[in-house]
Coordinates of C-alpha atoms in Angstrom, one line a residue:
X1093 CA -23.5 -38.1 -55.0
X1094 CA -24.3 -35.0 -53.1
X1095 CA -27.6 -35.0 -51.4
X1096 CA -29.9 -31.9 -51.6
X1097 CA -31.5 -31.2 -48.2
X1098 CA -34.9 -29.5 -48.4
X1099 CA -35.5 -27.0 -45.6
X1100 CA -38.9 -26.5 -44.2
X1101 CA -40.5 -23.4 -45.7
X1102 CA -40.4 -21.3 -42.6
X1103 CA -36.7 -22.1 -41.9
X1104 CA -35.8 -21.5 -45.5
X1105 CA -37.4 -18.1 -45.5
X1106 CA -35.5 -17.2 -42.3
X1107 CA -32.3 -18.5 -43.8
X1108 CA -32.7 -16.4 -46.9
X1109 CA -33.6 -13.4 -44.9
X1110 CA -30.8 -13.6 -42.3
X1111 CA -27.9 -15.8 -43.5
X1112 CA -27.8 -16.5 -47.2
X1113 CA -27.0 -13.1 -48.7
X1114 CA -26.6 -9.6 -47.6
X1115 CA -29.6 -7.6 -48.9
X1116 CA -28.6 -5.0 -51.5
X1117 CA -28.3 -1.5 -50.2
X1118 CA -30.0 1.3 -52.0
X1119 CA -27.4 3.5 -53.8
X1120 CA -27.8 7.0 -52.4
X1121 CA -27.8 9.9 -54.8
X1122 CA -28.1 13.7 -54.6
X1123 CA -31.7 14.9 -54.7
X1124 CA -31.9 18.6 -55.0
X1125 CA -33.5 21.3 -57.1
X1126 CA -31.9 24.6 -57.8
X1127 CA -34.2 27.5 -58.6
X1128 CA -33.3 31.0 -59.8
X1129 CA -34.4 34.0 -57.8
X1130 CA -35.8 37.2 -59.3
X1131 CA -35.9 37.3 -63.0
X1132 CA -33.0 39.1 -64.7
X1133 CA -33.4 41.4 -67.7
X1134 CA -33.0 40.0 -71.2
X1135 CA -29.3 40.9 -71.3
X1136 CA -27.4 39.5 -68.3
X1137 CA -23.9 40.7 -69.2
X1138 CA -22.3 42.7 -72.0
X1139 CA -18.6 43.3 -72.5
X1140 CA -16.7 45.2 -75.2
X1141 CA -13.0 45.1 -76.0
X1142 CA -12.5 43.2 -72.8
X1143 CA -9.0 42.4 -71.6
X1144 CA -8.5 40.4 -68.4
X1145 CA -5.4 39.5 -66.4
X1146 CA -3.0 41.4 -64.2
X1147 CA -1.1 43.6 -66.7
X1148 CA -2.7 45.9 -69.2
X1149 CA 0.3 45.5 -71.5
X1150 CA 0.1 41.7 -71.4
X1151 CA -3.5 40.6 -70.9
X1152 CA -4.2 36.9 -70.4
X1153 CA -7.4 36.8 -72.3
X1154 CA -9.1 39.3 -74.7
X1155 CA -12.6 39.4 -76.2
X1156 CA -13.9 41.9 -78.7
X1157 CA -17.6 41.5 -77.8
X1158 CA -19.3 39.2 -75.3
X1159 CA -23.0 39.0 -74.6
X1160 CA -24.8 36.7 -72.2
X1161 CA -28.6 36.5 -72.7
X1162 CA -31.1 35.4 -70.0
X1163 CA -31.3 31.6 -70.1
X1164 CA -27.9 31.0 -71.8
X1165 CA -25.8 28.0 -70.7
X1166 CA -22.3 28.9 -71.6
X1167 CA -19.4 26.5 -71.3
X1168 CA -15.9 28.1 -71.1
X1169 CA -13.4 25.6 -72.5
X1170 CA -9.6 25.7 -73.2
X1171 CA -6.4 24.1 -72.1
X1172 CA -4.9 24.3 -68.6
X1173 CA -3.4 27.7 -67.7
X1174 CA -5.1 29.7 -70.5
X1175 CA -7.1 32.0 -68.2
X1176 CA -10.5 30.4 -67.8
X1177 CA -10.7 31.0 -64.0
X1178 CA -9.2 34.5 -64.5
X1179 CA -12.0 35.3 -67.0
X1180 CA -14.7 34.0 -64.6
X1181 CA -13.3 36.0 -61.7
X1182 CA -13.4 39.1 -63.9
X1183 CA -17.0 38.4 -64.8
X1184 CA -17.8 38.0 -61.1
X1185 CA -16.2 41.4 -60.3
X1186 CA -13.4 39.9 -58.1
X1187 CA -10.9 41.2 -60.6
X1188 CA -11.1 44.4 -62.6
X1189 CA -10.6 44.2 -66.3
X1190 CA -7.3 45.6 -67.5
X1191 CA -9.0 46.9 -70.6
X1192 CA -12.4 47.5 -72.2
X1193 CA -15.7 47.6 -70.5
X1194 CA -18.2 45.2 -68.8
X1195 CA -21.7 45.8 -67.7
X1196 CA -24.1 43.6 -65.8
X1197 CA -27.8 43.7 -66.7
X1198 CA -30.8 44.4 -64.4
X1199 CA -31.5 42.3 -61.3
X1200 CA -28.5 40.0 -61.7
X1201 CA -27.7 38.0 -58.6
X1202 CA -24.6 35.7 -59.1
X1203 CA -23.9 32.5 -57.3
X1204 CA -20.4 31.2 -57.6
X1205 CA -18.9 27.7 -57.2
X1206 CA -15.1 27.6 -57.4
X1207 CA -12.8 24.7 -57.9
X1208 CA -11.1 25.3 -54.5
X1209 CA -14.2 26.4 -52.5
X1210 CA -12.2 29.2 -50.9
X1211 CA -15.4 31.1 -50.4
X1212 CA -16.5 28.7 -47.6
X1213 CA -14.7 29.4 -44.3
X1214 CA -12.8 26.1 -43.5
X1215 CA -13.4 26.4 -39.7
X1216 CA -17.2 26.3 -40.1
X1217 CA -19.2 23.1 -39.7
X1218 CA -21.2 21.9 -42.6
X1219 CA -24.3 23.0 -40.9
X1220 CA -22.9 26.4 -40.1
X1221 CA -21.7 26.8 -43.7
X1222 CA -25.2 26.5 -45.0
X1223 CA -26.9 28.6 -42.3
X1224 CA -24.4 31.4 -42.8
X1225 CA -25.1 31.6 -46.5
X1226 CA -28.4 33.4 -45.8
X1227 CA -30.1 34.8 -42.7
X1228 CA -33.2 33.0 -41.4
X1229 CA -32.2 29.4 -42.4
X1230 CA -33.3 27.1 -39.7
X1231 CA -31.5 24.0 -38.4
X1232 CA -34.4 21.8 -39.6
X1233 CA -34.3 23.2 -43.1
X1234 CA -30.5 23.1 -43.3
X1235 CA -30.4 19.5 -42.1
X1236 CA -33.1 18.5 -44.5
X1237 CA -31.3 20.1 -47.4
X1238 CA -28.0 18.6 -46.4
X1239 CA -29.7 15.2 -46.2
X1240 CA -30.7 15.5 -49.8
X1241 CA -27.0 16.1 -50.5
X1242 CA -26.0 12.9 -48.7
X1243 CA -24.9 14.5 -45.4
X1244 CA -26.5 12.2 -42.8
X1245 CA -26.7 12.5 -39.0
X1246 CA -23.5 13.9 -37.5
X1247 CA -21.9 14.4 -40.9
X1248 CA -23.4 18.0 -40.7
X1249 CA -21.1 18.7 -37.7
X1250 CA -17.9 18.0 -39.6
X1251 CA -15.7 21.0 -40.2
X1252 CA -15.3 22.1 -43.8
X1253 CA -11.5 21.7 -43.6
X1254 CA -12.0 18.0 -42.9
X1255 CA -14.2 17.3 -45.9
X1256 CA -13.2 15.7 -49.2
X1257 CA -13.3 17.6 -52.4
X1258 CA -16.7 16.0 -53.4
X1259 CA -18.1 16.8 -50.0
X1260 CA -17.1 20.5 -50.2
X1261 CA -18.7 20.6 -53.7
X1262 CA -22.0 19.4 -52.1
X1263 CA -21.8 22.0 -49.3
X1264 CA -21.2 24.7 -52.0
X1265 CA -24.2 23.5 -53.9
X1266 CA -26.3 23.6 -50.7
X1267 CA -25.3 27.3 -50.3
X1268 CA -26.4 28.0 -53.8
X1269 CA -29.8 26.5 -53.1
X1270 CA -30.4 28.7 -50.1
X1271 CA -29.1 31.9 -51.7
X1272 CA -31.3 31.5 -54.8
X1273 CA -29.1 33.3 -57.4
X1274 CA -30.5 33.8 -60.9
X1275 CA -27.0 33.5 -62.5
X1276 CA -24.6 30.6 -61.8
X1277 CA -20.9 30.8 -62.4
X1278 CA -19.3 27.5 -61.8
X1279 CA -15.6 26.4 -62.1
X1280 CA -15.4 22.7 -62.8
X1281 CA -18.6 21.9 -61.0
X1282 CA -18.3 18.1 -61.4
X1283 CA -14.7 17.8 -60.1
X1284 CA -14.4 15.2 -57.3
X1285 CA -18.0 13.9 -57.9
X1286 CA -18.8 10.3 -58.7
X1287 CA -20.7 9.4 -61.9
X1288 CA -24.3 9.3 -60.3
X1289 CA -23.7 12.7 -58.6
X1290 CA -22.3 14.1 -61.9
X1291 CA -25.4 13.1 -63.7
X1292 CA -27.6 14.7 -61.1
X1293 CA -25.6 18.0 -61.4
X1294 CA -26.2 17.8 -65.2
X1295 CA -29.9 17.6 -64.6
X1296 CA -29.8 20.3 -62.0
X1297 CA -28.1 22.7 -64.4
X1298 CA -30.4 21.8 -67.3
X1299 CA -33.5 22.4 -65.2
X1300 CA -32.2 25.6 -63.6
X1301 CA -34.5 28.5 -64.7
X1302 CA -31.7 31.1 -64.7
X1303 CA -28.5 31.6 -66.6
X1304 CA -25.4 29.4 -66.3
X1305 CA -21.7 30.1 -67.1
X1306 CA -19.4 27.2 -66.3
X1307 CA -15.8 26.2 -66.8
X1308 CA -15.4 22.5 -67.6
X1309 CA -13.2 19.9 -69.3
X1310 CA -16.1 17.4 -69.1
X1311 CA -17.3 17.1 -72.7
X1312 CA -20.3 15.0 -71.6
X1313 CA -21.4 17.7 -69.2
X1314 CA -20.8 20.4 -71.9
X1315 CA -22.8 18.4 -74.5
X1316 CA -25.7 17.8 -72.0
X1317 CA -25.9 21.4 -70.7
X1318 CA -24.3 24.1 -73.0
X1319 CA -26.2 26.2 -75.5
X1320 CA -23.0 28.3 -76.3
X1321 CA -19.3 27.8 -75.9
X1322 CA -16.6 30.3 -75.2
X1323 CA -13.4 28.8 -76.4
X1324 CA -10.1 30.3 -75.1
X1325 CA -7.7 30.0 -78.1
X1326 CA -4.5 31.9 -78.6
X1327 CA -5.5 34.3 -75.8
X1328 CA -8.8 35.2 -77.4
X1329 CA -12.4 34.2 -76.6
X1330 CA -14.1 32.5 -79.6
X1331 CA -17.9 32.2 -79.4
X1332 CA -19.6 29.1 -80.8
X1333 CA -23.3 28.3 -80.6
X1334 CA -24.3 24.8 -79.5
X1335 CA -22.8 22.1 -77.4
X1336 CA -19.6 20.0 -77.5
X1337 CA -20.2 18.4 -80.9
X1338 CA -20.9 21.7 -82.5
X1339 CA -17.7 23.1 -81.0
X1340 CA -15.7 20.0 -82.1
X1341 CA -16.9 20.5 -85.7
X1342 CA -16.0 24.2 -85.6
X1343 CA -12.6 23.4 -84.1
X1344 CA -11.8 20.8 -86.7
X1345 CA -12.9 23.0 -89.5
X1346 CA -10.7 25.8 -88.2
X1347 CA -7.7 23.5 -87.9
X1348 CA -8.3 22.2 -91.5
X1349 CA -8.5 25.8 -92.8
X1350 CA -5.3 26.8 -91.1
X1351 CA -3.5 23.7 -92.4
X1352 CA -4.7 24.1 -96.0
X1353 CA -2.1 26.7 -97.2
X1354 CA 0.8 24.6 -95.8
X1355 CA -0.5 21.5 -97.6
X1356 CA -0.7 23.4 -100.9
X1357 CA 2.8 24.8 -100.5
X1358 CA 4.2 21.3 -99.9
X1359 CA 2.6 19.9 -103.1
X1360 CA 4.0 22.6 -105.4

């Protein structure tokens, strides 16, 4: 029979502390709040007979009428290559519409987070990337903010070009925090992020006191955040109120309606 050896209490405590098991490490998560700047007007953006793309004769996306109201959280959805990013770049003003008109409302200040983060100069350090986003940002403030986004110690001295996709996303988020836009335009904001960080981003967007327009394939993010959906279907923008479940019901009903005549024809 094996014999159980009882350790004196003091030795047992030291053994459990130092040798028995590694103490669990606290899981680090993003801790950041994003607040909008100056309040916009009631209408953030209006567009009429909008056509976007690179050729007026063959636009990529068209929309009869689009309206963004203050406080909207609009998810842009659609398959790969249908023009979601092109639409966002047009709304940003980076691309001119190839048809129709678009007008921004009063006091609109847009913050953009792209999939590729091309707006962040790759030669900058993480610290420089944050400080260059707005004048007057001190090293102490920038380091504190970056710490809340999981950049510890000398991590802030890494060059942007050497960062992973998730790290670049966090730098871009830090730049949004310091610039304080009242309208966010985000292209796949949870790409490259782990699940805890994705959940934090969901909460950040839900608590943001401005307006959000975001491209995403993440139905959980869409359901958690969106109040409207712009679906890019057959080259047109279809507007649906609600989140992912509301959109899925609308999409299924649309598909059933389109299929109904063919079913009837087959049964005759």
